[in-house]
Amino acid sequence: MRDHESEEMYLETILLLKEKKSSVRSVDIVEKLDYAKSSVSRAVNLLCKKGYIVIDGSGDIVLTDEGQRKAAGIYERHKVITQVLMAVGADRELAEANACRIEHVITDEMFSLLKKYVEQHNR
């Protein structure tokens, strides 16, 4: 992993895979992201060192409490930004693709404003 964005992408991917499957392994991440096994292995090791995940005895990747919080926050940003982009006319595919880019660089202050907008317009 070279930067903050890829760390967040891996955490979000693990979170989403965990919602669909009872267990997540490195091979699941390889398939989902279409990355080389070596890249995923390197990223998983770094996430372990940072304390975001652990790998249990059977090879399953488990988010730590800190990893779960961080991944959930990233995913919340993704969902809110997608909703805002769709509200201004983007179709889902375009909104999702751009939300993936924006969620990693948006400031907390701007995200709070977007979240407030979504909450006010989804009542």
Short mmCIF file of C-alpha atoms in Angstrom, two decimals:
data_model
loop_
_atom_site.label_atom_id
_atom_site.label_comp_id
_atom_site.label_asym_id
_atom_site.label_seq_id
_atom_site.Cartn_x
_atom_site.Cartn_y
_atom_site.Cartn_z
CA MET A 1 0.00 0.00 0.00
CA ARG A 2 1.45 3.30 -1.01
CA ASP A 3 -1.00 5.72 0.48
CA HIS A 4 -3.97 6.52 2.68
CA GLU A 5 -6.48 6.03 -0.16
CA SER A 6 -5.57 2.41 -0.81
CA GLU A 7 -5.66 1.65 2.93
CA GLU A 8 -9.20 3.00 3.04
CA MET A 9 -10.17 1.11 -0.11
CA TYR A 10 -9.00 -2.18 1.38
CA LEU A 11 -10.83 -1.56 4.66
CA GLU A 12 -14.04 -0.67 2.84
CA THR A 13 -13.69 -3.76 0.63
CA ILE A 14 -13.23 -6.01 3.67
CA LEU A 15 -16.28 -4.45 5.33
CA LEU A 16 -18.47 -4.95 2.25
CA LEU A 17 -17.27 -8.51 1.71
CA LYS A 18 -17.98 -9.29 5.37
CA GLU A 19 -21.57 -8.10 4.92
CA LYS A 20 -22.04 -10.63 2.11
CA LYS A 21 -19.98 -13.55 3.39
CA SER A 22 -19.48 -15.19 6.76
CA SER A 23 -15.71 -15.05 6.35
CA VAL A 24 -13.28 -12.99 4.29
CA ARG A 25 -9.94 -14.22 3.04
CA SER A 26 -7.22 -12.55 0.98
CA VAL A 27 -8.38 -14.43 -2.11
CA ASP A 28 -11.80 -12.76 -1.78
CA ILE A 29 -10.13 -9.35 -1.86
CA VAL A 30 -8.04 -10.41 -4.88
CA GLU A 31 -11.22 -11.42 -6.72
CA LYS A 32 -13.21 -8.33 -5.71
CA LEU A 33 -10.53 -5.78 -6.59
CA ASP A 34 -8.89 -7.78 -9.40
CA TYR A 35 -5.46 -7.10 -7.87
CA ALA A 36 -2.42 -9.34 -7.81
CA LYS A 37 -2.16 -11.72 -4.86
CA SER A 38 1.17 -10.15 -3.91
CA SER A 39 -0.36 -6.65 -3.72
CA VAL A 40 -3.22 -7.84 -1.54
CA SER A 41 -0.85 -9.82 0.67
CA ARG A 42 1.31 -6.74 1.20
CA ALA A 43 -1.74 -4.60 1.99
CA VAL A 44 -3.17 -7.17 4.41
CA ASN A 45 0.15 -7.33 6.25
CA LEU A 46 0.26 -3.54 6.57
CA LEU A 47 -3.34 -3.43 7.83
CA CYS A 48 -2.38 -6.04 10.43
CA LYS A 49 0.62 -4.00 11.55
CA LYS A 50 -1.56 -0.91 11.89
CA GLY A 51 -4.03 -2.83 14.03
CA TYR A 52 -7.00 -2.58 11.67
CA ILE A 53 -7.34 -6.31 11.04
CA VAL A 54 -6.28 -9.65 12.45
CA ILE A 55 -6.03 -12.97 10.69
CA ASP A 56 -7.46 -15.82 12.70
CA GLY A 57 -6.16 -19.37 12.82
CA SER A 58 -8.16 -20.42 9.76
CA GLY A 59 -6.93 -17.52 7.61
CA ASP A 60 -10.05 -15.39 7.94
CA ILE A 61 -9.54 -11.63 7.96
CA VAL A 62 -11.34 -9.96 10.85
CA LEU A 63 -11.66 -6.21 11.37
CA THR A 64 -10.56 -5.05 14.80
CA ASP A 65 -12.79 -2.57 16.63
CA GLU A 66 -10.61 0.24 15.31
CA GLY A 67 -10.67 -1.23 11.80
CA GLN A 68 -14.45 -1.62 11.96
CA ARG A 69 -14.88 2.03 13.01
CA LYS A 70 -12.59 3.28 10.27
CA ALA A 71 -14.16 1.08 7.58
CA ALA A 72 -17.69 2.09 8.63
CA GLY A 73 -16.72 5.76 8.45
CA ILE A 74 -15.28 5.32 4.97
CA TYR A 75 -18.39 3.48 3.80
CA GLU A 76 -20.64 6.16 5.28
CA ARG A 77 -18.75 8.77 3.26
CA HIS A 78 -19.18 6.66 0.14
CA LYS A 79 -22.94 6.30 0.63
CA VAL A 80 -23.55 9.98 1.44
CA ILE A 81 -21.44 11.25 -1.46
CA THR A 82 -23.17 8.81 -3.83
CA GLN A 83 -26.57 10.12 -2.69
CA VAL A 84 -25.53 13.74 -3.24
CA LEU A 85 -24.16 13.02 -6.70
CA MET A 86 -27.35 11.20 -7.66
CA ALA A 87 -29.41 14.11 -6.29
CA VAL A 88 -27.68 16.45 -8.75
CA GLY A 89 -28.42 14.15 -11.69
CA ALA A 90 -25.72 11.48 -11.89
CA ASP A 91 -26.87 7.93 -12.54
CA ARG A 92 -25.88 5.36 -9.91
CA GLU A 93 -22.85 4.05 -11.80
CA LEU A 94 -21.38 7.51 -12.37
CA ALA A 95 -22.17 8.56 -8.79
CA GLU A 96 -20.55 5.41 -7.33
CA ALA A 97 -17.40 5.77 -9.43
CA ASN A 98 -16.92 9.39 -8.44
CA ALA A 99 -17.85 8.82 -4.80
CA CYS A 100 -14.96 6.32 -4.65
CA ARG A 101 -12.59 9.08 -5.64
CA ILE A 102 -14.10 11.89 -3.60
CA GLU A 103 -14.49 9.98 -0.32
CA HIS A 104 -10.72 9.82 0.12
CA VAL A 105 -9.99 13.53 -0.31
CA ILE A 106 -13.03 15.35 1.03
CA THR A 107 -12.49 17.31 4.24
CA ASP A 108 -14.42 16.46 7.39
CA GLU A 109 -16.07 19.89 7.26
CA MET A 110 -17.31 19.41 3.68
CA PHE A 111 -18.46 15.87 4.43
CA SER A 112 -20.48 17.16 7.40
CA LEU A 113 -22.22 19.64 5.12
CA LEU A 114 -23.05 16.93 2.56
CA LYS A 115 -24.30 14.60 5.28
CA LYS A 116 -26.51 17.36 6.69
CA TYR A 117 -27.88 18.00 3.18
CA VAL A 118 -28.72 14.31 2.68
CA GLU A 119 -30.37 14.07 6.11
CA GLN A 120 -32.52 17.16 5.43
CA HIS A 121 -33.61 15.93 2.00
CA ASN A 122 -34.33 12.33 2.98
CA ARG A 123 -36.98 13.14 5.57
#
